[in-house]
């Protein structure tokens, strides 16, 4: 991704240090978080220095490389960071095999990361075919380069459409409680793509007005039958899209498909801390006596999905 | 409504002064805004010292009393405050007639306010019949006592159910961008009703899980065919409720029905300032370069509504 004309990735390797764009500081400032130990990686995943299923997977792969002397313990620590994203578990298993085979663990992690980037690029090229000139596209959360090392999943087709000079306009849900829509806005702004950030409540309003032609979202885990977990609110957008006959696509690399999970009812939903609701950037926005509930993901049944954009093409379950 | 054991209304008259609970200061502190002139009332409505269609109507009625020497000019100023709420126009017309008939304008405004309170009480009594023990109820925005002088519309049935010792649990959408869900939480907290504030995105998650048995919302304006305008996001909740076979009720006094509007397509939607998205309590939460869109209301078609709770009973269009 381009930021102020320079190429960046959500994370990259410098020797035995893993560098991250610190996503907690975005969209205000571009700061780098350096991970030198497994604990640094665990912290980065848990505290959302890095977020988005594919980027978390790559972070975990590098975490396994940093903790290659005790792969079992490292895997246990990394698995406990976030329960919903399948890529995390996929990356850990991949690295356990490579370490077992005595391959160079850092090379293996780098190759894992490179594979993700290549897949996202292909997702972009495949998804771009769905986009025609003047389309208005809704996205939820941030399934951008920040979430996937580079290009993004849901945002990759938009990047390619823009590069191919298709005029597009993006509605970006702000995505409460964590406002990941600001990350999407930050990426689109730097890419020169026209957009507006909207309250999550407003997506339905624009869909009903036929101001939105296409919805593309990412996914954290996709079950065998096509049901998928993604950021809380995705389910609502999918239902409203179907109600208004607007195509709804899920963009995700094949690694997000979990063949061991039959349907969405078997995907674990993470409840996250109350502070995500009651604070913004460490500052309280709600009184202490407020009672909140904060589920981080929801399940969207396959019947609401028009198609899945993967590195292999566009498929319908 | 009870606050710390004392009875309050959203607004009340003291001589020729109209006192308001300053809703901009809630839920942090209870402060009183005193309106002595038409301009004070115009400010209170525009800046949302007072909000909610019925309370805005009462404020406008008192505004007409304060500006009774030039009813036409006063009416013009008041009509320009907020375009969506029908009660505002209804109250102004009512007062113009009373002033024409040379009735005491303050008495007429007080009687207008009292009528609203009585209607809300009846809405509460009527709607309470829909609520059975252990029900979990979703509401959006604040259609509480703060919005209607006392009792509320959507919240009135919950108050009566609680008073009649039915155990209920309320899911309160936080209602971005203005977080009116905090006002709902504040009212429920003071009333001793169990609740949780949730991100607007999470309502669908709980509906799909069957953790919500009933949805009750207020309305700003109801067209002849039953389509209604309410806070942005209401449409999404209505569609998701129908998709999950959850009854969806609109609670509103008869004065919210606008016989001059055939259907929802004729209701004007107010776009409000970008600051509502980018600031909380005057503090910026988003960078300056962010582009936003901020529609304040949406239209929910009648087909998603199970019934309308009014002072006369429960009806289906």
CSV table of N, CA and C in Angstrom, one decimal, chain A residues 186-309:
chain,number,residue,atom,x,y,z
A,186,UNK,N,-8.5,5.7,6.0
A,186,UNK,CA,-7.1,6.1,6.0
A,186,UNK,C,-6.4,5.4,4.7
A,187,UNK,N,-6.7,4.2,4.5
A,187,UNK,CA,-6.2,3.5,3.3
A,187,UNK,C,-6.7,4.1,2.0
A,188,UNK,N,-8.0,4.4,1.9
A,188,UNK,CA,-8.7,4.9,0.7
A,188,UNK,C,-8.2,6.3,0.5
A,189,UNK,N,-8.0,7.1,1.5
A,189,UNK,CA,-7.5,8.5,1.4
A,189,UNK,C,-6.1,8.5,0.8
A,190,UNK,N,-5.3,7.6,1.3
A,190,UNK,CA,-3.9,7.6,0.8
A,190,UNK,C,-3.8,7.0,-0.6
A,191,UNK,N,-4.8,6.2,-1.0
A,191,UNK,CA,-4.9,5.6,-2.3
A,191,UNK,C,-5.5,6.6,-3.3
A,192,UNK,N,-6.2,7.7,-2.8
A,192,UNK,CA,-6.9,8.6,-3.7
A,192,UNK,C,-8.2,8.1,-4.2
A,193,UNK,N,-8.8,7.2,-3.4
A,193,UNK,CA,-10.2,6.7,-3.8
A,193,UNK,C,-11.2,7.5,-3.1
A,194,UNK,N,-12.3,7.9,-3.8
A,194,UNK,CA,-13.3,8.7,-3.1
A,194,UNK,C,-14.1,7.8,-2.2
A,195,UNK,N,-14.5,8.4,-1.0
A,195,UNK,CA,-15.2,7.6,0.0
A,195,UNK,C,-15.9,8.5,0.9
A,196,UNK,N,-16.8,8.0,1.7
A,196,UNK,CA,-17.4,8.7,2.9
A,196,UNK,C,-17.5,7.6,4.0
A,197,UNK,N,-17.1,8.1,5.2
A,197,UNK,CA,-17.3,7.3,6.4
A,197,UNK,C,-18.7,7.5,6.8
A,198,UNK,N,-19.4,6.4,7.2
A,198,UNK,CA,-20.8,6.6,7.7
A,198,UNK,C,-21.0,5.8,9.0
A,199,UNK,N,-21.9,6.2,9.8
A,199,UNK,CA,-22.3,5.4,10.9
A,199,UNK,C,-22.8,4.1,10.5
A,200,UNK,N,-22.6,3.0,11.2
A,200,UNK,CA,-23.0,1.7,10.8
A,200,UNK,C,-24.5,1.7,10.6
A,201,UNK,N,-25.2,2.5,11.3
A,201,UNK,CA,-26.7,2.6,11.2
A,201,UNK,C,-27.1,3.2,9.8
A,202,UNK,N,-26.2,3.9,9.1
A,202,UNK,CA,-26.6,4.5,7.9
A,202,UNK,C,-26.5,3.6,6.7
A,203,UNK,N,-25.8,2.5,6.8
A,203,UNK,CA,-25.6,1.6,5.6
A,203,UNK,C,-27.0,1.2,5.0
A,204,UNK,N,-27.9,0.8,5.9
A,204,UNK,CA,-29.2,0.4,5.4
A,204,UNK,C,-29.9,1.5,4.7
A,205,UNK,N,-29.8,2.7,5.2
A,205,UNK,CA,-30.4,3.9,4.6
A,205,UNK,C,-29.9,4.0,3.1
A,206,UNK,N,-28.6,3.9,2.9
A,206,UNK,CA,-28.1,4.1,1.6
A,206,UNK,C,-28.4,2.9,0.7
A,207,UNK,N,-28.5,1.7,1.3
A,207,UNK,CA,-28.8,0.5,0.5
A,207,UNK,C,-30.3,0.7,0.0
A,208,UNK,N,-31.2,1.1,0.9
A,208,UNK,CA,-32.6,1.2,0.5
A,208,UNK,C,-32.8,2.3,-0.5
A,209,UNK,N,-32.0,3.3,-0.5
A,209,UNK,CA,-32.0,4.4,-1.5
A,209,UNK,C,-31.4,4.0,-2.8
A,210,UNK,N,-30.8,2.8,-2.9
A,210,UNK,CA,-30.1,2.4,-4.1
A,210,UNK,C,-28.9,3.2,-4.4
A,211,UNK,N,-28.3,3.8,-3.3
A,211,UNK,CA,-27.1,4.5,-3.5
A,211,UNK,C,-25.9,3.6,-3.4
A,212,UNK,N,-26.1,2.3,-3.1
A,212,UNK,CA,-25.0,1.3,-3.0
A,212,UNK,C,-25.3,0.2,-4.0
A,213,UNK,N,-24.3,-0.1,-4.9
A,213,UNK,CA,-24.5,-1.1,-5.9
A,213,UNK,C,-23.9,-2.5,-5.6
A,214,UNK,N,-23.0,-2.5,-4.6
A,214,UNK,CA,-22.2,-3.7,-4.4
A,214,UNK,C,-21.7,-3.6,-2.9
A,215,UNK,N,-21.7,-4.8,-2.2
A,215,UNK,CA,-21.1,-4.8,-0.9
A,215,UNK,C,-20.0,-5.8,-1.0
A,216,UNK,N,-18.8,-5.5,-0.5
A,216,UNK,CA,-17.7,-6.4,-0.3
A,216,UNK,C,-17.2,-6.3,1.1
A,217,UNK,N,-17.1,-7.5,1.8
A,217,UNK,CA,-16.5,-7.5,3.1
A,217,UNK,C,-15.5,-8.6,3.1
A,218,UNK,N,-14.7,-8.6,4.2
A,218,UNK,CA,-13.7,-9.7,4.4
A,218,UNK,C,-14.4,-10.8,5.3
A,219,UNK,N,-13.5,-11.7,5.7
A,219,UNK,CA,-14.0,-12.8,6.6
A,219,UNK,C,-12.9,-13.2,7.5
A,220,UNK,N,-13.3,-13.6,8.8
A,220,UNK,CA,-12.3,-14.1,9.7
A,220,UNK,C,-12.3,-15.6,9.7
A,221,UNK,N,-13.4,-16.3,9.4
A,221,UNK,CA,-13.4,-17.7,9.3
A,221,UNK,C,-14.6,-18.1,8.4
A,222,UNK,N,-14.4,-19.0,7.5
A,222,UNK,CA,-15.5,-19.4,6.7
A,222,UNK,C,-15.7,-20.9,6.9
A,223,UNK,N,-17.0,-21.3,7.2
A,223,UNK,CA,-17.3,-22.7,7.4
A,223,UNK,C,-17.4,-23.5,6.1
A,224,UNK,N,-17.5,-24.8,6.2
A,224,UNK,CA,-17.5,-25.6,5.0
A,224,UNK,C,-18.7,-25.3,4.1
A,225,UNK,N,-19.9,-24.9,4.8
A,225,UNK,CA,-21.1,-24.6,4.0
A,225,UNK,C,-21.2,-23.2,3.5
A,226,UNK,N,-20.1,-22.4,3.8
A,226,UNK,CA,-20.1,-21.0,3.4
A,226,UNK,C,-20.6,-20.0,4.4
A,227,UNK,N,-21.1,-20.4,5.5
A,227,UNK,CA,-21.4,-19.5,6.6
A,227,UNK,C,-20.0,-18.9,7.0
A,228,UNK,N,-20.1,-17.6,7.4
A,228,UNK,CA,-18.8,-17.0,7.8
A,228,UNK,C,-18.9,-16.1,9.0
A,229,UNK,N,-17.7,-16.0,9.7
A,229,UNK,CA,-17.6,-15.0,10.8
A,229,UNK,C,-16.9,-13.8,10.3
A,230,UNK,N,-17.4,-12.7,10.7
A,230,UNK,CA,-16.7,-11.4,10.4
A,230,UNK,C,-17.0,-10.4,11.4
A,231,UNK,N,-16.5,-9.3,11.4
A,231,UNK,CA,-16.7,-8.2,12.4
A,231,UNK,C,-18.2,-8.0,12.7
A,232,UNK,N,-18.5,-7.8,13.9
A,232,UNK,CA,-19.9,-7.6,14.3
A,232,UNK,C,-20.5,-6.5,13.4
A,233,UNK,N,-21.7,-6.8,13.0
A,233,UNK,CA,-22.5,-5.9,12.1
A,233,UNK,C,-22.5,-6.4,10.7
A,234,UNK,N,-21.6,-7.3,10.3
A,234,UNK,CA,-21.6,-7.9,8.9
A,234,UNK,C,-22.9,-8.6,8.6
A,235,UNK,N,-23.4,-9.3,9.6
A,235,UNK,CA,-24.7,-10.0,9.4
A,235,UNK,C,-25.8,-9.1,9.0
A,236,UNK,N,-25.9,-7.9,9.7
A,236,UNK,CA,-26.9,-7.0,9.4
A,236,UNK,C,-26.8,-6.4,8.0
A,237,UNK,N,-25.6,-6.1,7.6
A,237,UNK,CA,-25.4,-5.6,6.3
A,237,UNK,C,-25.8,-6.6,5.2
A,238,UNK,N,-25.4,-7.9,5.5
A,238,UNK,CA,-25.7,-8.9,4.5
A,238,UNK,C,-27.3,-9.1,4.3
A,239,UNK,N,-28.0,-9.1,5.4
A,239,UNK,CA,-29.4,-9.2,5.4
A,239,UNK,C,-30.1,-8.0,4.6
A,240,UNK,N,-29.6,-6.8,4.9
A,240,UNK,CA,-30.2,-5.6,4.3
A,240,UNK,C,-29.8,-5.6,2.8
A,241,UNK,N,-28.6,-6.1,2.4
A,241,UNK,CA,-28.2,-6.1,1.0
A,241,UNK,C,-29.2,-7.1,0.3
A,242,UNK,N,-29.4,-8.3,0.8
A,242,UNK,CA,-30.3,-9.2,0.2
A,242,UNK,C,-31.7,-8.6,0.0
A,243,UNK,N,-32.2,-8.0,1.1
A,243,UNK,CA,-33.5,-7.4,1.1
A,243,UNK,C,-33.6,-6.3,0.0
A,244,UNK,N,-32.5,-5.7,-0.4
A,244,UNK,CA,-32.5,-4.7,-1.4
A,244,UNK,C,-31.9,-5.1,-2.8
A,245,UNK,N,-31.7,-6.5,-2.9
A,245,UNK,CA,-31.2,-7.0,-4.1
A,245,UNK,C,-29.8,-6.4,-4.5
A,246,UNK,N,-29.0,-6.2,-3.5
A,246,UNK,CA,-27.7,-5.7,-3.8
A,246,UNK,C,-26.7,-6.9,-3.6
A,247,UNK,N,-25.8,-7.1,-4.6
A,247,UNK,CA,-24.9,-8.2,-4.5
A,247,UNK,C,-24.0,-8.1,-3.3
A,248,UNK,N,-23.8,-9.2,-2.6
A,248,UNK,CA,-23.0,-9.1,-1.4
A,248,UNK,C,-21.9,-10.2,-1.5
A,249,UNK,N,-20.6,-9.7,-1.6
A,249,UNK,CA,-19.5,-10.6,-1.8
A,249,UNK,C,-18.6,-10.7,-0.6
A,250,UNK,N,-18.0,-11.9,-0.3
A,250,UNK,CA,-17.0,-12.1,0.7
A,250,UNK,C,-15.7,-12.3,0.0
A,251,UNK,N,-14.7,-11.4,0.4
A,251,UNK,CA,-13.4,-11.6,-0.2
A,251,UNK,C,-12.4,-12.2,0.8
A,252,UNK,N,-11.8,-13.3,0.5
A,252,UNK,CA,-11.0,-14.0,1.5
A,252,UNK,C,-10.1,-15.0,0.8
A,253,UNK,N,-8.8,-15.1,1.3
A,253,UNK,CA,-8.0,-16.2,0.7
A,253,UNK,C,-8.5,-17.6,1.2
A,254,UNK,N,-8.1,-18.6,0.4
A,254,UNK,CA,-8.6,-19.9,0.7
A,254,UNK,C,-8.2,-20.4,2.1
A,255,UNK,N,-7.2,-19.8,2.7
A,255,UNK,CA,-6.8,-20.2,4.1
A,255,UNK,C,-7.8,-19.8,5.1
A,256,UNK,N,-8.8,-18.9,4.7
A,256,UNK,CA,-9.9,-18.5,5.7
A,256,UNK,C,-11.0,-19.6,5.8
A,257,UNK,N,-11.0,-20.5,4.7
A,257,UNK,CA,-12.0,-21.6,4.7
A,257,UNK,C,-11.5,-22.7,5.7
A,258,UNK,N,-12.4,-23.0,6.6
A,258,UNK,CA,-12.0,-24.0,7.6
A,258,UNK,C,-12.8,-25.3,7.4
A,259,UNK,N,-12.1,-26.3,6.8
A,259,UNK,CA,-12.8,-27.5,6.3
A,259,UNK,C,-13.3,-28.3,7.5
A,260,UNK,N,-12.8,-28.0,8.7
A,260,UNK,CA,-13.2,-28.8,9.9
A,260,UNK,C,-14.5,-28.3,10.5
A,261,UNK,N,-15.0,-27.1,10.0
A,261,UNK,CA,-16.2,-26.5,10.6
A,261,UNK,C,-17.4,-26.7,9.6
A,262,UNK,N,-18.4,-27.4,10.0
A,262,UNK,CA,-19.5,-27.7,9.1
A,262,UNK,C,-20.3,-26.5,8.7
A,263,UNK,N,-20.7,-25.7,9.8
A,263,UNK,CA,-21.5,-24.5,9.5
A,263,UNK,C,-21.2,-23.5,10.6
A,264,UNK,N,-21.8,-22.3,10.4
A,264,UNK,CA,-21.5,-21.2,11.3
A,264,UNK,C,-21.8,-21.4,12.7
A,265,UNK,N,-22.7,-22.3,13.0
A,265,UNK,CA,-23.0,-22.5,14.4
A,265,UNK,C,-21.9,-23.0,15.3
A,266,UNK,N,-20.8,-23.6,14.6
A,266,UNK,CA,-19.7,-24.1,15.3
A,266,UNK,C,-18.5,-23.1,15.4
A,267,UNK,N,-18.7,-21.9,15.0
A,267,UNK,CA,-17.7,-20.9,15.1
A,267,UNK,C,-17.8,-20.2,16.4
A,268,UNK,N,-16.7,-20.1,17.2
A,268,UNK,CA,-16.7,-19.5,18.5
A,268,UNK,C,-16.7,-17.9,18.3
A,269,UNK,N,-17.6,-17.2,19.0
A,269,UNK,CA,-17.6,-15.8,19.0
A,269,UNK,C,-16.9,-15.2,20.2
A,270,UNK,N,-16.0,-14.3,19.9
A,270,UNK,CA,-15.2,-13.7,21.0
A,270,UNK,C,-16.0,-12.5,21.6
A,271,UNK,N,-16.1,-12.5,22.9
A,271,UNK,CA,-16.6,-11.3,23.6
A,271,UNK,C,-15.4,-10.5,24.1
A,272,UNK,N,-15.3,-9.2,23.7
A,272,UNK,CA,-14.2,-8.5,24.1
A,272,UNK,C,-14.5,-7.5,25.2
A,273,UNK,N,-13.4,-6.8,25.6
A,273,UNK,CA,-13.5,-6.0,26.9
A,273,UNK,C,-14.5,-4.8,26.7
A,274,UNK,N,-15.1,-4.4,27.9
A,274,UNK,CA,-16.0,-3.3,27.9
A,274,UNK,C,-15.4,-2.0,27.5
A,275,UNK,N,-14.1,-1.9,27.7
A,275,UNK,CA,-13.4,-0.7,27.3
A,275,UNK,C,-13.5,-0.3,25.8
A,276,UNK,N,-13.7,-1.4,25.0
A,276,UNK,CA,-13.8,-1.1,23.6
A,276,UNK,C,-15.0,-0.3,23.3
A,277,UNK,N,-16.1,-0.5,24.1
A,277,UNK,CA,-17.3,0.3,24.0
A,277,UNK,C,-17.2,1.7,24.7
A,278,UNK,N,-16.6,1.7,25.8
A,278,UNK,CA,-16.7,2.8,26.7
A,278,UNK,C,-15.5,3.8,26.6
A,279,UNK,N,-14.5,3.4,25.8
A,279,UNK,CA,-13.3,4.3,25.7
A,279,UNK,C,-13.0,4.5,24.2
A,280,UNK,N,-12.4,5.6,23.9
A,280,UNK,CA,-11.8,5.8,22.5
A,280,UNK,C,-10.4,6.3,22.8
A,281,UNK,N,-9.5,5.6,22.2
A,281,UNK,CA,-8.1,5.9,22.4
A,281,UNK,C,-7.7,6.2,23.9
A,282,UNK,N,-8.2,5.3,24.7
A,282,UNK,CA,-7.9,5.4,26.2
A,282,UNK,C,-8.7,6.4,26.9
A,283,UNK,N,-9.5,7.2,26.2
A,283,UNK,CA,-10.3,8.2,26.9
A,283,UNK,C,-11.8,7.7,27.1
A,284,UNK,N,-12.3,7.8,28.3
A,284,UNK,CA,-13.7,7.4,28.5
A,284,UNK,C,-14.7,8.2,27.8
A,285,UNK,N,-15.7,7.6,27.1
A,285,UNK,CA,-16.7,8.3,26.5
A,285,UNK,C,-18.1,8.0,27.1
A,286,UNK,N,-18.1,7.2,28.1
A,286,UNK,CA,-19.3,6.8,28.8
A,286,UNK,C,-19.1,6.7,30.3
A,287,UNK,N,-20.2,7.0,31.1
A,287,UNK,CA,-20.0,6.9,32.5
A,287,UNK,C,-19.6,5.5,33.0
A,288,UNK,N,-19.0,5.4,34.2
A,288,UNK,CA,-18.6,4.1,34.7
A,288,UNK,C,-19.7,3.2,35.1
A,289,UNK,N,-20.9,3.7,35.4
A,289,UNK,CA,-22.0,2.9,35.8
A,289,UNK,C,-22.7,2.1,34.6
A,290,UNK,N,-22.3,2.5,33.4
A,290,UNK,CA,-23.0,1.9,32.2
A,290,UNK,C,-22.7,0.4,32.1
A,291,UNK,N,-23.7,-0.4,31.8
A,291,UNK,CA,-23.5,-1.8,31.6
A,291,UNK,C,-23.5,-2.0,30.1
A,292,UNK,N,-22.5,-2.8,29.6
A,292,UNK,CA,-22.4,-3.0,28.1
A,292,UNK,C,-22.2,-4.5,27.8
A,293,UNK,N,-22.5,-4.9,26.6
A,293,UNK,CA,-22.1,-6.2,26.1
A,293,UNK,C,-21.4,-5.9,24.8
A,294,UNK,N,-20.3,-6.7,24.5
A,294,UNK,CA,-19.5,-6.4,23.4
A,294,UNK,C,-19.0,-7.6,22.6
A,295,UNK,N,-20.0,-8.2,21.9
A,295,UNK,CA,-19.5,-9.3,21.0
A,295,UNK,C,-18.7,-8.8,19.8
A,296,UNK,N,-17.6,-9.4,19.5
A,296,UNK,CA,-16.7,-8.8,18.5
A,296,UNK,C,-17.0,-9.3,17.0
A,297,UNK,N,-17.7,-10.4,16.9
A,297,UNK,CA,-18.0,-10.9,15.6
A,297,UNK,C,-19.4,-11.4,15.5
A,298,UNK,N,-19.9,-11.6,14.3
A,298,UNK,CA,-21.2,-12.3,14.1
A,298,UNK,C,-21.0,-13.3,13.0
A,299,UNK,N,-22.0,-14.2,12.8
A,299,UNK,CA,-22.0,-15.2,11.8
A,299,UNK,C,-23.0,-14.7,10.7
A,300,UNK,N,-22.6,-14.8,9.5
A,300,UNK,CA,-23.5,-14.5,8.4
A,300,UNK,C,-23.8,-15.8,7.7
A,301,UNK,N,-25.0,-16.3,7.6
A,301,UNK,CA,-25.3,-17.5,6.9
A,301,UNK,C,-25.0,-17.4,5.4
A,302,UNK,N,-24.7,-18.5,4.8
A,302,UNK,CA,-24.3,-18.5,3.4
A,302,UNK,C,-25.4,-18.0,2.5
A,303,UNK,N,-26.6,-18.2,2.9
A,303,UNK,CA,-27.7,-17.8,2.0
A,303,UNK,C,-27.7,-16.3,1.6
A,304,UNK,N,-27.0,-15.5,2.4
A,304,UNK,CA,-27.0,-14.0,2.1
A,304,UNK,C,-25.8,-13.7,1.2
A,305,UNK,N,-25.0,-14.6,0.9
A,305,UNK,CA,-23.7,-14.3,0.1
A,305,UNK,C,-23.9,-14.6,-1.3
A,306,UNK,N,-23.7,-13.6,-2.2
A,306,UNK,CA,-23.8,-13.7,-3.6
A,306,UNK,C,-22.6,-14.6,-4.1
A,307,UNK,N,-21.4,-14.3,-3.6
A,307,UNK,CA,-20.2,-15.1,-4.0
A,307,UNK,C,-19.0,-14.8,-3.1
A,308,UNK,N,-18.0,-15.7,-3.3
A,308,UNK,CA,-16.8,-15.6,-2.5
A,308,UNK,C,-15.7,-15.3,-3.5
A,309,UNK,N,-15.0,-14.2,-3.3
A,309,UNK,CA,-13.8,-13.8,-4.1
A,309,UNK,C,-12.6,-14.4,-3.5
